[in-house]
Coordinates of C-alpha atoms in Angstrom, one line a residue:
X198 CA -89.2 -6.9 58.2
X199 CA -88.9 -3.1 58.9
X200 CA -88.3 -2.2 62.5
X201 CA -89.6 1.0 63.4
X202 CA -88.1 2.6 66.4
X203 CA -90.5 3.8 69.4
X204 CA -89.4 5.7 72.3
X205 CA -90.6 4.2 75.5
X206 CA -93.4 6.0 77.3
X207 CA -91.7 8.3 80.3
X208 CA -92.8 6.6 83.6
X209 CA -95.7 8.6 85.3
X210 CA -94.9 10.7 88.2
X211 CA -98.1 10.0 89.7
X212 CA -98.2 9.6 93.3
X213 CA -94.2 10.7 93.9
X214 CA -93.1 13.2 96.0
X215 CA -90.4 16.2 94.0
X216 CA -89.0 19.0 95.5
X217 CA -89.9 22.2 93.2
X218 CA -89.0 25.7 93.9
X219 CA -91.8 28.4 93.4
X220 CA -91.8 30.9 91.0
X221 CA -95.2 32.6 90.7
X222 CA -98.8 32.0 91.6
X223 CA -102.0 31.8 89.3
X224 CA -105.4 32.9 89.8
X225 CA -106.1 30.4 92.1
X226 CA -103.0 31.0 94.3
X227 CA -101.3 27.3 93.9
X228 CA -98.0 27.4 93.1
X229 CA -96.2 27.6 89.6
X230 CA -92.8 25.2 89.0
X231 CA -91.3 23.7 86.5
X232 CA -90.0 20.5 86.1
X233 CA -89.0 18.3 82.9
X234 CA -90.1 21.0 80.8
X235 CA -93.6 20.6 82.5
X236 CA -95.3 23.9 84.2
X237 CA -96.2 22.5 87.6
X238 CA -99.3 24.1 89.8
X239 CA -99.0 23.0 93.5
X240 CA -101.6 23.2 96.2
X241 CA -100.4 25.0 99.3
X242 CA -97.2 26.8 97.9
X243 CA -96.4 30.1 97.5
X244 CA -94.2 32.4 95.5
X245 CA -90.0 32.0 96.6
X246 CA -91.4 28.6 98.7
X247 CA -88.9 25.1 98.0
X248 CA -91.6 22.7 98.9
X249 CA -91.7 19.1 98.9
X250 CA -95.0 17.8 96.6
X251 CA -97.0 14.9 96.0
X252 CA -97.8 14.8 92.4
X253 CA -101.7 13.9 91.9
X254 CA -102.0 14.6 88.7
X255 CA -99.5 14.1 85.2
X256 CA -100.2 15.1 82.0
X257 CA -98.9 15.8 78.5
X258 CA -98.1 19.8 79.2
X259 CA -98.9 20.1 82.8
X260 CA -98.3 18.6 86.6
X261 CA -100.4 19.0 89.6
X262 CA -98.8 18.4 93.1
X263 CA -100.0 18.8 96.9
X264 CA -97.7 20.5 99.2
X265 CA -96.7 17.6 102.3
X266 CA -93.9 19.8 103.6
X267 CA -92.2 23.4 102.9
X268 CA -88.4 23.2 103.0
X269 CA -87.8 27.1 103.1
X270 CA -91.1 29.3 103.9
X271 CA -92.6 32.6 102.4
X272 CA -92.3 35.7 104.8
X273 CA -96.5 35.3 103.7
X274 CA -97.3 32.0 105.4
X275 CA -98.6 32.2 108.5
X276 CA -99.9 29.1 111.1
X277 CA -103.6 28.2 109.6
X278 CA -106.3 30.0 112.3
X279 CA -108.3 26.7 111.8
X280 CA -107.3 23.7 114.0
X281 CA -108.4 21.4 111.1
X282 CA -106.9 23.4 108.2
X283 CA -104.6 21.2 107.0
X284 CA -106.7 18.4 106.3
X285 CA -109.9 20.4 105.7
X286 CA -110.7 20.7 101.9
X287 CA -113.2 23.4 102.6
X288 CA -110.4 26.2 103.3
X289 CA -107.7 26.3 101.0
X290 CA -105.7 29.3 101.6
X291 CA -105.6 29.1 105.7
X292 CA -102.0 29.3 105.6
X293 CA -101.9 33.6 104.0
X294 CA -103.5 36.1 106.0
X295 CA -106.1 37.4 104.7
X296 CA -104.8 40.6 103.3
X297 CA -102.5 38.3 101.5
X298 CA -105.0 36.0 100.0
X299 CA -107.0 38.6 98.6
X300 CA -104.1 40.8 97.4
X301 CA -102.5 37.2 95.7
X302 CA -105.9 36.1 94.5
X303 CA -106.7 39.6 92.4
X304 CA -103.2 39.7 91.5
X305 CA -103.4 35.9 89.4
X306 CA -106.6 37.1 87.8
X307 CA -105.4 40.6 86.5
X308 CA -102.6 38.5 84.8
X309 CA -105.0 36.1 83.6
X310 CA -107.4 38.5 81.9
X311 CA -104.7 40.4 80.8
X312 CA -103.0 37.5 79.1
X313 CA -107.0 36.4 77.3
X314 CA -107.9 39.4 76.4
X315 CA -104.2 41.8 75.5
X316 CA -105.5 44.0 78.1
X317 CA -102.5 46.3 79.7
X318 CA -104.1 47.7 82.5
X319 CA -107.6 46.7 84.2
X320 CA -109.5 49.6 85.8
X321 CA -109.4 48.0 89.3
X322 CA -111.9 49.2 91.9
X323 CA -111.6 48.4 95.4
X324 CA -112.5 44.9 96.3
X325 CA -115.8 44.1 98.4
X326 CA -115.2 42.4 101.5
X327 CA -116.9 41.3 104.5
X328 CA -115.5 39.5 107.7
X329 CA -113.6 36.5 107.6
X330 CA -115.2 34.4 110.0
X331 CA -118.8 33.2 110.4
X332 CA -120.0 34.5 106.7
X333 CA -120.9 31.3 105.7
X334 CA -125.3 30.7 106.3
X335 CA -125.2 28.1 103.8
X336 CA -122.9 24.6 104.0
X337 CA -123.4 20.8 103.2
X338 CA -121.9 18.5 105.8
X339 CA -121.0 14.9 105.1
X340 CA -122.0 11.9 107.0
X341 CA -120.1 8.6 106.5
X342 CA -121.2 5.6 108.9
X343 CA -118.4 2.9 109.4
X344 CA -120.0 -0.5 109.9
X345 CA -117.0 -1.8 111.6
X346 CA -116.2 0.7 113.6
X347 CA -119.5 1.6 114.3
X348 CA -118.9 4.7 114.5
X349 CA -120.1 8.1 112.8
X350 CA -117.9 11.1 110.9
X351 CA -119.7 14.1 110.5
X352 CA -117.6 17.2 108.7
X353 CA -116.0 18.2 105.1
X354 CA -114.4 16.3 102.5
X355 CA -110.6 16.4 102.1
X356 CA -109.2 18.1 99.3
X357 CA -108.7 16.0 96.4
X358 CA -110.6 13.4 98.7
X359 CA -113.4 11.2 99.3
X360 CA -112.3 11.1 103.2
X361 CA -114.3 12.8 105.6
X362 CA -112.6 15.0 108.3
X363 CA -114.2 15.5 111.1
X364 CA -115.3 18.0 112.8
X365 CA -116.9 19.6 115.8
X366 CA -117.1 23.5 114.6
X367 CA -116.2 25.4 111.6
X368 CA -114.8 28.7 111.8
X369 CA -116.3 30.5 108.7
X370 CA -119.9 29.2 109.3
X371 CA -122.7 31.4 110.6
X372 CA -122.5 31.2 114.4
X373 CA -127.0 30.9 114.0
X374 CA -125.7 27.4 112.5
X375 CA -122.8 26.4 114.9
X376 CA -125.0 23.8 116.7
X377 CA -125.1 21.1 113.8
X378 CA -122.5 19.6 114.6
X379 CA -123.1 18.6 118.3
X380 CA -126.5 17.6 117.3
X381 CA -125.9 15.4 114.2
X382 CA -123.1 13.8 116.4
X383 CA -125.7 13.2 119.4
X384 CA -128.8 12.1 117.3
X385 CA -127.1 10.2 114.6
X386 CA -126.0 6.9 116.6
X387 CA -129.5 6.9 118.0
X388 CA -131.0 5.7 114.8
X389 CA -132.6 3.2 114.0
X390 CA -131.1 2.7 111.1
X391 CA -127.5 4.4 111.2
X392 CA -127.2 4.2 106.9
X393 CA -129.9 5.9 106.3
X394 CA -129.0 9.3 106.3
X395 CA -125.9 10.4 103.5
X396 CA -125.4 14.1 104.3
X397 CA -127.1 16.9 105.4
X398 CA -127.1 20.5 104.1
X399 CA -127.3 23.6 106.6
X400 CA -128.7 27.1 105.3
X401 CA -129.5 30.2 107.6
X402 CA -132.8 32.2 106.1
X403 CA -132.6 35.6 107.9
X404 CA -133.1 34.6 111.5
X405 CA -133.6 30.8 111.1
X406 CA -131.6 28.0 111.3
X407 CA -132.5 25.0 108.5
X408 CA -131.2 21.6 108.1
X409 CA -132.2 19.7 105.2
X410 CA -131.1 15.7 105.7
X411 CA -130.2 13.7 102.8
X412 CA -131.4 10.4 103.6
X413 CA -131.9 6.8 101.0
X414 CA -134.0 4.7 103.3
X415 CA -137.2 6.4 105.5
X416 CA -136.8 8.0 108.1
X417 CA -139.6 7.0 111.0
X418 CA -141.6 9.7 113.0
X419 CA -139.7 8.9 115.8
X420 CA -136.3 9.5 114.5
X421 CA -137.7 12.9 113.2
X422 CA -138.8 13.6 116.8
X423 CA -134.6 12.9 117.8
X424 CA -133.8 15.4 115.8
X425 CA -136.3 17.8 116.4
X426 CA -136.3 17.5 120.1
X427 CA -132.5 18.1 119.9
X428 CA -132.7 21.4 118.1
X429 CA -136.1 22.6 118.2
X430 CA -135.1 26.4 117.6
X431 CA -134.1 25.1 113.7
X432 CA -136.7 24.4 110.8
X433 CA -135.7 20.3 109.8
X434 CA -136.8 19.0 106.3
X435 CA -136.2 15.3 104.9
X436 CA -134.8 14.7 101.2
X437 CA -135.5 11.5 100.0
X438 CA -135.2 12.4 96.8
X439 CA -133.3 15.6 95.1
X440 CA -135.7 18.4 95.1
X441 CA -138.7 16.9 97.1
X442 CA -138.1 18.1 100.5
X443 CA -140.8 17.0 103.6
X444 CA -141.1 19.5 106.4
X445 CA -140.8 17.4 109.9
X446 CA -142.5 20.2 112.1
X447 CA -142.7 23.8 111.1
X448 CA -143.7 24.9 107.7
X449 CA -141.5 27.8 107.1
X450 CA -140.8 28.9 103.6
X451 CA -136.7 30.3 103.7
X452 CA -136.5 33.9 102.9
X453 CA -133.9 36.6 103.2
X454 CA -133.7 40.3 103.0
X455 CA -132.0 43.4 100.9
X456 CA -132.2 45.7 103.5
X457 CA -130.9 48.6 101.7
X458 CA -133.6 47.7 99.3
X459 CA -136.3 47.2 101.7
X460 CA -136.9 43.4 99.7
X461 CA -137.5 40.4 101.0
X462 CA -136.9 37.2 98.9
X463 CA -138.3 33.7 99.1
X464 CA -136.4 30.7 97.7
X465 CA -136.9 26.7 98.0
X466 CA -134.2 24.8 100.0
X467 CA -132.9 23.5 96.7
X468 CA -132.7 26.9 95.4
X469 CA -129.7 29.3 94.9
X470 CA -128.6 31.9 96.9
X471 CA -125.1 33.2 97.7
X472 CA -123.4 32.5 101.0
X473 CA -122.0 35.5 102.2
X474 CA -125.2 37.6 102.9
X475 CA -123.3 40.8 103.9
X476 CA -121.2 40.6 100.4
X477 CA -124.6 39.6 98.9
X478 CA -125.9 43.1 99.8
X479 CA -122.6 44.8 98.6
X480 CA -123.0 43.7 95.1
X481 CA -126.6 44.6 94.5
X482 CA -126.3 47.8 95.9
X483 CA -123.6 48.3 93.8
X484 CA -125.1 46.9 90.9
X485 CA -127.5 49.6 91.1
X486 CA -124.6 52.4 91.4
X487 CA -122.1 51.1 88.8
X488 CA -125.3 51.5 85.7
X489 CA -126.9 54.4 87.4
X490 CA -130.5 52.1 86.7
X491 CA -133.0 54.9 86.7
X492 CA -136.8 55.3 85.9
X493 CA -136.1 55.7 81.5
X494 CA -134.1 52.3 81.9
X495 CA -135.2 48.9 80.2
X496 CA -133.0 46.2 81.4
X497 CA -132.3 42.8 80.5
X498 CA -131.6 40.3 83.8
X499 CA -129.9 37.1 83.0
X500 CA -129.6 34.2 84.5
X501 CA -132.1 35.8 87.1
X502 CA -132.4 33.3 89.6
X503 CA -135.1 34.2 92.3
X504 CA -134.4 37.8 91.2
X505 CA -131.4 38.7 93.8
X506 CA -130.8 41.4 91.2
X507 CA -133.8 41.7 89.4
X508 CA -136.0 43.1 92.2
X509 CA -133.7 46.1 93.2
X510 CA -133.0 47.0 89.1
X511 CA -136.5 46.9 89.2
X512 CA -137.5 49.4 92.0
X513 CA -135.5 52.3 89.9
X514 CA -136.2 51.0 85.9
X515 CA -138.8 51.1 83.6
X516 CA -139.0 47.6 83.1
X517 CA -137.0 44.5 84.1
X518 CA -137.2 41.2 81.6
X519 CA -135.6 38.8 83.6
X520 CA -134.7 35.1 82.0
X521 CA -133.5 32.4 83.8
X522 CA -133.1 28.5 82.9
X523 CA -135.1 26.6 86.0
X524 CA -138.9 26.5 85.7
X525 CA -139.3 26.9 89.2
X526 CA -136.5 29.5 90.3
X527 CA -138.8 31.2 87.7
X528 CA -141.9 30.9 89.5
X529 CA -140.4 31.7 92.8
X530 CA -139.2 35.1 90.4
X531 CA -142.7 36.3 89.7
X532 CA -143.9 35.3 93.4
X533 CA -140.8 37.8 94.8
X534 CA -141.9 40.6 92.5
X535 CA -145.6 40.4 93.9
X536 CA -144.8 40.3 97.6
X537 CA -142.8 43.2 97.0
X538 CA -145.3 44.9 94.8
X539 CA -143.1 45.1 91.5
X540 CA -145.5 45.5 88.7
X541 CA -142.8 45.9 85.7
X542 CA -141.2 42.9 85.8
X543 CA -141.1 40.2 83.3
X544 CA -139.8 37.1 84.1
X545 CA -139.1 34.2 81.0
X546 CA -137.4 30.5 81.0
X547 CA -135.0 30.2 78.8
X548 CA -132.0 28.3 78.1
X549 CA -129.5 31.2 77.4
X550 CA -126.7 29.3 75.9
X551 CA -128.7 28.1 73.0
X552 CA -129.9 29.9 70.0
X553 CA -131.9 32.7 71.7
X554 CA -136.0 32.4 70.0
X555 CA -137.8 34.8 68.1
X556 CA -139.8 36.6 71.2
X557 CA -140.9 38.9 72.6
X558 CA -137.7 39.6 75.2
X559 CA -135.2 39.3 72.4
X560 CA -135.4 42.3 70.9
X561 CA -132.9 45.2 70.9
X562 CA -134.4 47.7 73.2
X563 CA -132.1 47.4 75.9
X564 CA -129.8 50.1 76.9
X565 CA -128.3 48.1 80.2
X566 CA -127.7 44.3 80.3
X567 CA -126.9 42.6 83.7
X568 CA -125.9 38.6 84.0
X569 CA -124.8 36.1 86.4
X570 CA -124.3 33.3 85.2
X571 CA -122.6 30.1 87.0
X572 CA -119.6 28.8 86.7
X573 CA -119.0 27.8 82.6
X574 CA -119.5 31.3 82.6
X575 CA -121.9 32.8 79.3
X576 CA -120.7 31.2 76.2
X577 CA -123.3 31.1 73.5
X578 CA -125.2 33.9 75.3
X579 CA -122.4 36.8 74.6
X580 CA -122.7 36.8 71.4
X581 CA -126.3 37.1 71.7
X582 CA -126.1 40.0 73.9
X583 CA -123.8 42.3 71.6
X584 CA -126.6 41.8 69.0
X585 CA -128.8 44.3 71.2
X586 CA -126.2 46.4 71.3
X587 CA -127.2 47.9 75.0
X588 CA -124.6 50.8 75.8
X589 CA -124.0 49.2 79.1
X590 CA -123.3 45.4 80.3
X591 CA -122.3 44.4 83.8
X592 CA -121.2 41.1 84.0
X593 CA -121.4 39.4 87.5
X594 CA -118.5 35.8 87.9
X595 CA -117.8 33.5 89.8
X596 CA -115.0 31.8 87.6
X597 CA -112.2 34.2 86.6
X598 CA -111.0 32.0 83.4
X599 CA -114.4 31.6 81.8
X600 CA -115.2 35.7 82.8
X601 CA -112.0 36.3 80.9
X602 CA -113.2 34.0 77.7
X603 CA -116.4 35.8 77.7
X604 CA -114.6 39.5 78.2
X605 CA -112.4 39.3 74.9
X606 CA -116.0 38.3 73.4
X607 CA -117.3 41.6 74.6
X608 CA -114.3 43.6 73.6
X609 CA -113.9 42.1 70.0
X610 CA -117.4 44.1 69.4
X611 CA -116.9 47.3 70.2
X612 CA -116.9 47.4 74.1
X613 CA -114.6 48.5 76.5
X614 CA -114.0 47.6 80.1
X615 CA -115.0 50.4 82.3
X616 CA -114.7 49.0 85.7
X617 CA -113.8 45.8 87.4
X618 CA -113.3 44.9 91.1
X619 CA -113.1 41.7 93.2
X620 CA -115.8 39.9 95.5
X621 CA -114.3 37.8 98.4
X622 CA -117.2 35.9 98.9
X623 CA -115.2 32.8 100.0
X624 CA -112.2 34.2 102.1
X625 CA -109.6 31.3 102.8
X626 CA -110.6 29.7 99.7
X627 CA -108.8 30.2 96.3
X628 CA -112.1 31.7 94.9
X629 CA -112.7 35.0 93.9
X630 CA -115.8 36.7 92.5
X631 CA -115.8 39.6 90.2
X632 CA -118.2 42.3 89.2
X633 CA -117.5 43.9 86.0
X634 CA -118.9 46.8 83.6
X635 CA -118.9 47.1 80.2
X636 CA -119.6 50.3 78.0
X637 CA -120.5 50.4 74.1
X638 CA -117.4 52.6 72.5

């Protein structure tokens, strides 16, 4: 009988704790290591750091640790400004200033691009910022009930957790939505049934306060009353199931403004907007500067949404088509262009990422493409888009490694990258937002 000689698996390292020492950071800002021929990304570390890590993740070619303790510190890490930091999952880089977040953040994504696309040099603009603090007027909040304890935690997630920490303010919110958390902590225990509700999501529509409450069992008129009697000033909506929202009291359909635009924008509770309303305003105003839109311009908009973009390219072109994938963001599209009087626009569903029909809005008259789309980026729709051949093509992210996928699409036919700067929608997190153009060599 033949014996045939099989090395024994390596023991995982899951759940140990390893020193590593810190070479460099990616785009995210964790940590790179190396250990057993592994490359190793760790949460919370930073470049020249010896940190102690707990691996939570061990694969064929790569490690993932969390940082429990650094044994010899950056000059960069500073005490968290967040009392709850640490355990928070919400902030992720509370421990770098924030000129050092942003400065590590764009530095990790120029080498990733570079490294996708054999780029050199990116033509770096400056980055758009806003404050630090109170930018956020959108936030979901988690609610756990513990039966034994009897008791209520109301707050964010841990990172890499399904633990909830909780909390009693948050420090990047919108001061207009600082309240929640004293009044989910008051009304909740007052229920009648304390299981009922599973989260609740806060947004802030120019002036107003919303709260929209998850919730799997009904929620009586006189629990509604609790909550509404607590914080009256705020609009309160039940969600029984996703999408269907009831309004408890006032009616008030959420809407923000582009004031540079003079605009004002409806949207559905269950719509998307971005968070940082200042930074918001920043890149569509300059959207509009970067392609010079102007009255000869027809322009394709996708993955329109409500039309954050569309309206505002539309007050200067010719005509805006604007295609976006939800039936009803698409409706709420066409509604937005008629409150603010915008008769060229053309607003189509369309699933972008699949062969593109034979119709009338897929047709090569473009000269200027702008997209936005979420975070698997636009694959299946670039290639689409250099069939029309527009001269100019600015490309809106909010994931740097799928924006870098997409860009060495775009430069393979013929276009270069004219200008490219960060968007720190999310400060103290490891995200960063980019705005790109593209011109037709």
């Amino acid at each position: 009988m033949l014996n045939i000689y099989k090395a024994k698996p390596k023991a995982s390292l899951l759940g140990k704790t390893i020193t590593f020492s810190i070479d460099s950071n990616d785009y995210e800002v964790h940590g790179i290591s190396q250990h057993e021929k592994k490359i190793v990304f760790v949460s919370a570390a930073l470049p020249g750091e010896r940190v102690q890590a707990k691996v939570t993740e061990d694969k064929a070619a790569f490690i993932k640790a969390s940082t429990v303790k650094v044994l010899q510190a950056s000059p960069l890490r500073i005490t968290p400004p967040c009392e709850y930091a640490r355990a928070c999952g919400g902030c992720q880089l509370q421990h770098l200033g924030v000129t050092s977040q942003r400065e590590l953040k764009q530095q990790g994504i120029d080498k990733l691009i570079c490294h996708q696309t054999g780029l050199t040099v990116l033509p770096w603009q400056p980055m758009l910022i806003a404050d630090d603090s109170g930018y956020r007027r959108r936030a979901r909040i988690s609610i756990w009930y513990d039966k034994k304890q009897r008791q209520f935690s109301v707050g964010f997630r841990q990172h890499a957790d399904k633990h909830i920490v909780a909390v009693n303010h948050c420090m990047v919110l919108s001061p207009k939505l600082a309240p929640v958390f004293n009044v989910l902590n008051a009304v909740l225990p007052q229920l009648q049934d304390p299981m009922a509700v599973t989260h609740a999501e806060v947004l802030q529509a120019g002036d107003t306060a919303y709260v929209i409450l998850r919730h799997i069992k009904p929620i009586s008129a006189h629990d509604q009353t609790l909550f509404v009697d607590a914080w009256p000033e705020a609009v309160w909506l039940g969600e029984a199931e996703p999408g269907k929202f009831c309004y408890w009291h006032n009616t008030v359909t959420p809407q923000y403004q582009l004031s540079e635009q003079a605009l004002t924008l409806q949207f559905s509770p269950n719509d998307f907007i971005q968070v940082n309303a200042v930074l918001n305003q920043q890149m569509v105003s300059q959207a509009l500067s970067w392609l010079d839109v102007n009255s000869n311009d027809v322009i394709l908009d996708l993955y329109a949404g409500i039309g954050n973009f569309t309206l505002a390219l539309a007050q200067r072109a010719k005509t805006v088509r604007a295609l976006e994938g939800v039936a009803e963001m698409v409706q709420q599209l066409e509604t937005n262009a008629k409150v603010n009087g915008l008769s060229n626009v053309e607003a189509y569903q369309a699933d972008l990422h699949l062969a593109w029909p034979k119709t009338s809005w897929n047709k090569p008259d473009y000269n200027k493409v702008l997209l936005d789309p979420a975070r698997a980026g636009a694959a299946g729709a670039i290639e689409q888009i250099v069939r029309l051949k527009p001269a100019q093509i600015l490309y809106v992210s909010c994931n740097a490694a799928t924006f870098a996928r997409d860009a060495k699409m775009l430069l393979q036919n013929g276009y270069t990258l004219a200008k490219v700067c960060g968007v720190d929608m999310f400060t103290h997190t490891s995200h960063l937002e980019l705005m790109a153009l593209f011109s037709r060599s």
